[in-house]
Short mmCIF file of N, CA and C in Angstrom, two decimals:
data_model
loop_
_atom_site.label_atom_id
_atom_site.label_comp_id
_atom_site.label_asym_id
_atom_site.label_seq_id
_atom_site.Cartn_x
_atom_site.Cartn_y
_atom_site.Cartn_z
N UNK A 195 22.35 -7.17 45.60
CA UNK A 195 21.60 -7.95 44.87
C UNK A 195 20.48 -6.82 44.37
N UNK A 196 20.28 -6.92 42.93
CA UNK A 196 19.24 -6.02 42.12
C UNK A 196 17.99 -6.66 42.61
N UNK A 197 17.02 -5.53 42.88
CA UNK A 197 15.74 -6.29 43.18
C UNK A 197 14.70 -6.42 42.06
N UNK A 198 13.70 -7.47 42.23
CA UNK A 198 13.14 -8.01 41.03
C UNK A 198 12.58 -6.94 40.00
N UNK A 199 12.00 -5.73 40.63
CA UNK A 199 11.88 -4.68 39.67
C UNK A 199 12.57 -4.10 38.96
N UNK A 200 13.67 -3.98 39.40
CA UNK A 200 15.13 -3.58 38.76
C UNK A 200 15.22 -4.13 37.48
N UNK A 201 15.51 -5.81 37.77
CA UNK A 201 15.74 -6.46 36.85
C UNK A 201 14.63 -6.40 35.63
N UNK A 202 13.48 -6.48 36.07
CA UNK A 202 12.38 -6.23 34.55
C UNK A 202 12.48 -5.08 34.36
N UNK A 203 12.69 -4.03 34.97
CA UNK A 203 12.92 -2.88 34.05
C UNK A 203 13.88 -2.67 33.11
N UNK A 204 15.28 -3.56 33.37
CA UNK A 204 16.34 -3.55 32.67
C UNK A 204 16.01 -4.65 31.62
N UNK A 205 15.41 -5.76 31.79
CA UNK A 205 14.99 -6.63 30.31
C UNK A 205 14.14 -6.12 29.26
N UNK A 206 12.99 -4.79 29.89
CA UNK A 206 11.98 -4.25 29.34
C UNK A 206 12.76 -3.42 28.36
N UNK A 207 13.71 -2.41 29.15
CA UNK A 207 14.81 -1.76 28.27
C UNK A 207 15.05 -2.39 27.24
N UNK A 208 15.84 -3.71 27.36
CA UNK A 208 16.43 -4.14 26.35
C UNK A 208 15.96 -4.51 25.12
N UNK A 209 14.61 -4.87 25.41
CA UNK A 209 13.57 -5.45 24.74
C UNK A 209 13.18 -3.96 23.47
N UNK A 210 12.90 -3.23 24.01
CA UNK A 210 12.39 -1.75 23.45
C UNK A 210 13.61 -0.93 22.56
N UNK A 211 15.08 -1.48 22.97
CA UNK A 211 16.65 -0.86 22.49
C UNK A 211 16.45 -1.61 21.17
N UNK A 212 16.14 -3.04 21.17
CA UNK A 212 16.29 -3.73 19.81
C UNK A 212 15.18 -3.67 18.99
N UNK A 213 13.98 -3.17 19.61
CA UNK A 213 12.65 -2.87 18.70
C UNK A 213 13.20 -1.79 17.99
N UNK A 214 13.64 -0.77 18.61
CA UNK A 214 14.02 0.52 17.74
C UNK A 214 15.13 0.54 16.51
N UNK A 215 16.10 -0.73 17.07
CA UNK A 215 17.46 -0.73 16.20
C UNK A 215 16.64 -1.45 15.06
N UNK A 216 16.04 -2.23 15.37
CA UNK A 216 15.53 -3.44 13.89
C UNK A 216 14.42 -2.81 13.31
N UNK A 217 13.69 -2.14 13.85
CA UNK A 217 12.43 -1.10 13.51
C UNK A 217 12.53 -0.44 12.49
N UNK A 218 13.42 -0.54 11.10
CA UNK A 218 13.72 0.14 10.17
C UNK A 218 12.47 0.72 9.38
N UNK A 219 11.63 0.01 9.39
CA UNK A 219 10.61 0.22 8.60
C UNK A 219 9.39 1.05 9.12
N UNK A 220 9.77 1.10 10.39
CA UNK A 220 8.50 1.84 11.19
C UNK A 220 7.26 1.36 11.17
N UNK A 221 7.36 0.24 11.60
CA UNK A 221 5.92 -0.29 12.14
C UNK A 221 5.48 0.02 13.38
N UNK A 222 4.17 -0.25 13.34
CA UNK A 222 3.30 0.03 14.68
C UNK A 222 3.80 -1.28 15.40
N UNK A 223 3.76 -0.78 16.85
CA UNK A 223 4.25 -1.64 17.92
C UNK A 223 3.08 -2.14 18.46
N UNK A 224 3.04 -3.40 18.74
CA UNK A 224 2.18 -4.15 19.54
C UNK A 224 2.65 -4.16 20.75
N UNK A 225 2.26 -3.78 21.85
CA UNK A 225 2.82 -3.84 23.33
C UNK A 225 1.94 -4.76 23.91
N UNK A 226 2.52 -5.51 24.77
CA UNK A 226 1.58 -6.29 25.92
C UNK A 226 1.94 -6.03 27.53
N UNK A 227 1.25 -6.01 27.84
CA UNK A 227 1.18 -5.68 29.55
C UNK A 227 0.51 -6.77 30.52
N UNK A 228 0.92 -7.61 31.30
CA UNK A 228 -0.10 -8.71 31.97
C UNK A 228 0.18 -8.41 33.48
N UNK A 229 -0.95 -8.52 34.13
CA UNK A 229 -0.74 -8.16 35.58
C UNK A 229 -1.36 -9.79 36.26
N UNK A 230 -1.48 -9.75 37.26
CA UNK A 230 -1.86 -11.26 38.01
C UNK A 230 -3.67 -11.22 37.66
N UNK A 231 -4.39 -10.09 37.29
CA UNK A 231 -5.87 -10.49 37.03
C UNK A 231 -6.01 -10.30 35.69
N UNK A 232 -5.44 -9.74 34.85
CA UNK A 232 -5.85 -9.26 33.50
C UNK A 232 -4.50 -9.27 32.69
N UNK A 233 -4.80 -9.27 31.52
CA UNK A 233 -4.00 -8.79 30.26
C UNK A 233 -4.19 -7.80 29.29
N UNK A 234 -3.65 -6.81 28.81
CA UNK A 234 -3.58 -5.91 27.71
C UNK A 234 -2.67 -5.86 26.86
N UNK A 235 -3.36 -5.38 25.53
CA UNK A 235 -2.51 -5.29 24.51
C UNK A 235 -3.06 -4.00 23.90
N UNK A 236 -1.94 -3.08 23.29
CA UNK A 236 -1.89 -1.91 22.51
C UNK A 236 -1.29 -2.01 21.07
N UNK A 237 -1.89 -1.19 20.30
CA UNK A 237 -0.81 -1.00 19.28
C UNK A 237 -0.59 0.53 19.08
N UNK A 238 0.59 0.52 19.25
CA UNK A 238 1.29 2.32 19.35
C UNK A 238 2.21 2.55 18.31
N UNK A 239 2.03 3.77 17.98
CA UNK A 239 2.58 4.40 16.93
C UNK A 239 3.75 5.26 17.70
N UNK A 240 4.86 4.70 17.64
CA UNK A 240 5.70 5.28 18.25
C UNK A 240 6.10 6.83 17.64
N UNK A 241 6.18 7.27 16.26
CA UNK A 241 6.39 8.40 15.59
C UNK A 241 5.51 9.60 15.89
N UNK A 242 4.17 8.94 16.25
CA UNK A 242 3.12 10.00 16.59
C UNK A 242 2.94 9.82 18.22
N UNK A 243 3.69 9.36 19.09
CA UNK A 243 3.44 8.97 20.42
C UNK A 243 1.74 8.69 20.93
N UNK A 244 1.22 7.96 19.74
CA UNK A 244 -0.12 7.78 19.95
C UNK A 244 -0.57 6.38 19.93
N UNK A 245 -1.69 6.04 20.87
CA UNK A 245 -1.92 4.49 21.01
C UNK A 245 -3.23 4.83 20.01
N UNK A 246 -3.23 3.62 19.11
CA UNK A 246 -4.15 3.55 17.84
C UNK A 246 -5.45 2.57 18.38
N UNK A 247 -5.09 1.28 19.03
CA UNK A 247 -6.17 0.80 19.34
C UNK A 247 -5.71 -0.18 20.66
N UNK A 248 -6.44 -0.45 21.47
CA UNK A 248 -6.39 -1.17 22.76
C UNK A 248 -7.40 -2.23 22.68
N UNK A 249 -7.00 -3.52 23.59
CA UNK A 249 -7.46 -4.57 24.07
C UNK A 249 -7.31 -4.86 25.31
N UNK A 250 -8.41 -5.45 26.10
CA UNK A 250 -7.95 -6.20 27.34
C UNK A 250 -8.99 -6.91 27.94
N UNK A 251 -8.86 -7.60 28.97
CA UNK A 251 -9.79 -8.16 29.69
C UNK A 251 -10.75 -7.52 30.62
N UNK A 252 -9.96 -6.25 30.85
CA UNK A 252 -11.26 -5.53 31.32
C UNK A 252 -12.48 -4.79 30.59
N UNK A 253 -12.23 -5.17 29.17
CA UNK A 253 -13.56 -4.63 28.31
C UNK A 253 -14.76 -5.48 28.93
N UNK A 254 -15.66 -4.67 28.70
CA UNK A 254 -16.92 -5.31 29.09
C UNK A 254 -17.40 -6.50 28.48
N UNK A 255 -17.19 -6.36 27.05
CA UNK A 255 -17.81 -7.76 26.61
C UNK A 255 -17.01 -8.91 26.75
N UNK A 256 -15.73 -8.75 26.98
CA UNK A 256 -14.81 -9.69 27.54
C UNK A 256 -15.17 -10.09 28.80
N UNK A 257 -15.23 -9.53 29.72
CA UNK A 257 -15.81 -9.97 30.90
C UNK A 257 -16.92 -10.45 31.27
N UNK A 258 -17.79 -10.51 30.47
CA UNK A 258 -18.77 -11.27 30.59
C UNK A 258 -18.92 -12.55 29.85
N UNK A 259 -18.08 -13.00 29.10
CA UNK A 259 -17.74 -14.35 28.64
C UNK A 259 -16.73 -15.03 29.15
N UNK A 260 -15.94 -14.48 29.94
CA UNK A 260 -14.68 -15.12 30.37
C UNK A 260 -14.69 -15.27 31.53
N UNK A 261 -14.41 -16.40 32.42
CA UNK A 261 -14.43 -16.98 33.68
C UNK A 261 -13.29 -15.96 34.48
N UNK A 262 -12.18 -15.77 33.78
CA UNK A 262 -11.00 -15.09 34.46
C UNK A 262 -10.02 -14.66 33.24
N UNK A 263 -9.66 -13.51 33.86
CA UNK A 263 -9.02 -12.58 33.05
C UNK A 263 -7.45 -12.73 32.80
N UNK A 264 -7.18 -14.03 33.49
CA UNK A 264 -5.57 -14.30 33.91
C UNK A 264 -5.24 -15.47 33.57
N UNK A 265 -5.79 -16.30 32.56
CA UNK A 265 -5.59 -17.38 31.89
C UNK A 265 -5.09 -17.61 30.44
N UNK A 266 -5.10 -18.45 29.75
CA UNK A 266 -4.35 -18.55 28.29
C UNK A 266 -5.60 -18.28 27.23
N UNK A 267 -6.60 -18.66 27.87
CA UNK A 267 -8.05 -18.30 27.13
C UNK A 267 -8.31 -17.00 27.13
N UNK A 268 -8.28 -15.95 27.95
CA UNK A 268 -8.35 -15.10 28.09
C UNK A 268 -7.33 -14.29 27.48
N UNK A 269 -6.31 -14.38 26.85
CA UNK A 269 -5.26 -14.03 26.41
C UNK A 269 -5.47 -14.45 24.79
N UNK A 270 -5.96 -15.24 24.84
CA UNK A 270 -6.23 -15.41 23.22
C UNK A 270 -7.60 -14.66 22.53
N UNK A 271 -8.27 -14.51 23.32
CA UNK A 271 -9.47 -13.70 23.34
C UNK A 271 -8.86 -12.05 22.94
N UNK A 272 -7.89 -11.52 23.74
CA UNK A 272 -7.69 -10.38 23.87
C UNK A 272 -6.71 -10.46 22.08
N UNK A 273 -5.91 -11.56 22.07
CA UNK A 273 -5.08 -11.51 20.85
C UNK A 273 -6.25 -11.26 19.45
N UNK A 274 -7.19 -12.19 19.63
CA UNK A 274 -8.36 -11.85 18.42
C UNK A 274 -8.50 -10.56 18.28
N UNK A 275 -9.14 -9.56 19.47
CA UNK A 275 -9.44 -8.80 19.75
C UNK A 275 -8.45 -7.47 19.02
N UNK A 276 -7.35 -7.74 19.35
CA UNK A 276 -6.31 -6.79 18.98
C UNK A 276 -6.24 -6.70 17.30
N UNK A 277 -6.15 -7.92 16.86
CA UNK A 277 -6.14 -8.47 15.52
C UNK A 277 -7.16 -7.65 14.93
N UNK A 278 -8.04 -7.74 15.10
CA UNK A 278 -9.49 -7.20 14.66
C UNK A 278 -9.44 -5.87 14.48
N UNK A 279 -8.90 -5.09 15.87
CA UNK A 279 -8.96 -3.45 15.69
C UNK A 279 -7.93 -3.38 14.61
N UNK A 280 -6.80 -4.05 14.79
CA UNK A 280 -5.56 -3.41 13.56
C UNK A 280 -6.38 -3.54 12.33
N UNK A 281 -7.28 -4.95 12.14
CA UNK A 281 -7.72 -4.92 10.55
C UNK A 281 -8.50 -3.94 10.09
N UNK A 282 -9.23 -3.05 11.26
CA UNK A 282 -10.32 -2.21 10.87
C UNK A 282 -9.07 -0.55 10.54
N UNK A 283 -8.33 -0.82 10.95
CA UNK A 283 -7.22 0.30 10.97
C UNK A 283 -6.39 0.04 9.80
N UNK A 284 -6.39 -1.23 9.21
CA UNK A 284 -5.64 -1.70 7.89
C UNK A 284 -3.97 -1.66 8.19
N UNK A 285 -4.10 -2.42 9.37
CA UNK A 285 -2.68 -2.59 9.90
C UNK A 285 -2.17 -4.06 9.66
N UNK A 286 -0.87 -4.62 9.03
CA UNK A 286 -1.14 -6.11 9.00
C UNK A 286 0.19 -6.37 9.33
N UNK A 287 1.26 -5.57 9.43
CA UNK A 287 2.44 -5.77 9.94
C UNK A 287 2.85 -5.22 11.14
N UNK A 288 3.32 -5.83 12.12
CA UNK A 288 3.61 -4.63 13.37
C UNK A 288 4.76 -5.20 14.09
N UNK A 289 5.49 -4.79 15.29
CA UNK A 289 6.35 -5.38 15.98
C UNK A 289 5.74 -5.81 17.01
N UNK A 290 6.06 -6.92 17.71
CA UNK A 290 5.89 -7.17 18.77
C UNK A 290 6.82 -7.00 19.88
N UNK A 291 6.28 -6.29 20.86
CA UNK A 291 6.85 -5.74 22.03
C UNK A 291 5.92 -6.31 23.81
N UNK A 292 7.34 -7.43 24.15
CA UNK A 292 6.59 -8.39 24.90
C UNK A 292 6.90 -8.00 26.25
N UNK A 293 7.75 -6.46 26.13
CA UNK A 293 7.96 -5.99 27.36
C UNK A 293 8.98 -6.70 28.10
N UNK A 294 9.31 -6.96 29.73
CA UNK A 294 10.21 -7.64 30.04
C UNK A 294 9.61 -9.11 30.24
N UNK A 295 8.61 -9.52 29.86
CA UNK A 295 8.34 -10.63 29.94
C UNK A 295 8.92 -11.82 29.28
N UNK A 296 8.72 -13.24 29.77
CA UNK A 296 9.18 -14.48 28.54
C UNK A 296 8.30 -14.57 27.74
N UNK A 297 8.56 -14.75 26.98
CA UNK A 297 7.71 -15.13 25.60
C UNK A 297 7.15 -16.71 26.12
N UNK A 298 6.12 -16.78 26.84
CA UNK A 298 5.99 -18.24 27.20
C UNK A 298 4.28 -17.97 27.65
N UNK A 299 3.62 -18.84 28.03
CA UNK A 299 2.21 -18.96 28.76
C UNK A 299 1.25 -17.80 28.01
N UNK A 300 0.95 -16.73 28.65
CA UNK A 300 -0.33 -15.88 28.36
C UNK A 300 0.27 -14.82 27.06
N UNK A 301 1.52 -14.65 27.07
CA UNK A 301 2.27 -13.94 26.50
C UNK A 301 2.09 -14.38 25.10
N UNK A 302 2.81 -15.88 25.01
CA UNK A 302 2.36 -16.60 23.50
C UNK A 302 1.32 -16.51 23.16
N UNK A 303 0.33 -16.87 24.23
CA UNK A 303 -0.90 -17.47 23.35
C UNK A 303 -1.52 -16.02 22.78
N UNK A 304 -1.39 -14.79 23.36
CA UNK A 304 -1.79 -13.66 22.97
C UNK A 304 -0.90 -13.28 21.40
N UNK A 305 -0.05 -13.67 21.53
CA UNK A 305 0.99 -13.25 20.08
C UNK A 305 0.23 -14.25 19.12
N UNK A 306 0.27 -15.58 19.37
CA UNK A 306 -0.45 -16.85 18.65
C UNK A 306 -1.56 -16.41 17.97
N UNK A 307 -2.60 -16.02 18.67
CA UNK A 307 -4.05 -15.64 18.27
C UNK A 307 -3.94 -14.52 17.80
N UNK A 308 -3.18 -13.36 17.81
CA UNK A 308 -2.84 -12.01 16.92
C UNK A 308 -2.38 -12.93 15.35
N UNK A 309 -1.28 -13.50 15.45
CA UNK A 309 -1.08 -14.09 14.24
C UNK A 309 -2.10 -14.94 13.47
N UNK A 310 -2.80 -15.73 14.02
CA UNK A 310 -3.89 -16.35 13.38
C UNK A 310 -5.00 -16.01 12.95
N UNK A 311 -5.11 -14.40 13.42
CA UNK A 311 -6.26 -13.61 12.97
C UNK A 311 -5.75 -12.41 12.19
N UNK A 312 -4.55 -12.67 11.23
CA UNK A 312 -3.94 -11.92 10.37
C UNK A 312 -2.96 -10.68 10.56
N UNK A 313 -2.21 -10.98 11.68
CA UNK A 313 -1.35 -9.72 11.95
C UNK A 313 -0.20 -10.28 11.72
N UNK A 314 1.18 -9.89 11.33
CA UNK A 314 2.45 -10.62 10.97
C UNK A 314 3.28 -9.88 11.94
N UNK A 315 4.11 -10.46 12.63
CA UNK A 315 5.49 -10.14 13.14
C UNK A 315 6.22 -11.02 13.59
#
């Protein structure tokens, strides 16, 4: 029986392979990571292997305003922050990389908030 970590890594690889196949326009990748206590988002340029912008519930301005970094409200705030950072960099179209996570709950809330604030994916 495969361990949970191996199954997660397999799903994560499958998502990344599909992104690389379909990303013919060389869009910036919006990568999401969630832990038990926090959620993180990064704008990554795969051609240059560089992180262009990031947002998370660990940042000082969000820590003060949020009760918890592990709920849907926190994910929505991170989505707003990453969309604002993308606007500053004049990025409007991205590819959403959910990693090995289901598109549900905090991941969906972050994606919806980013879309509402101007990102297209």
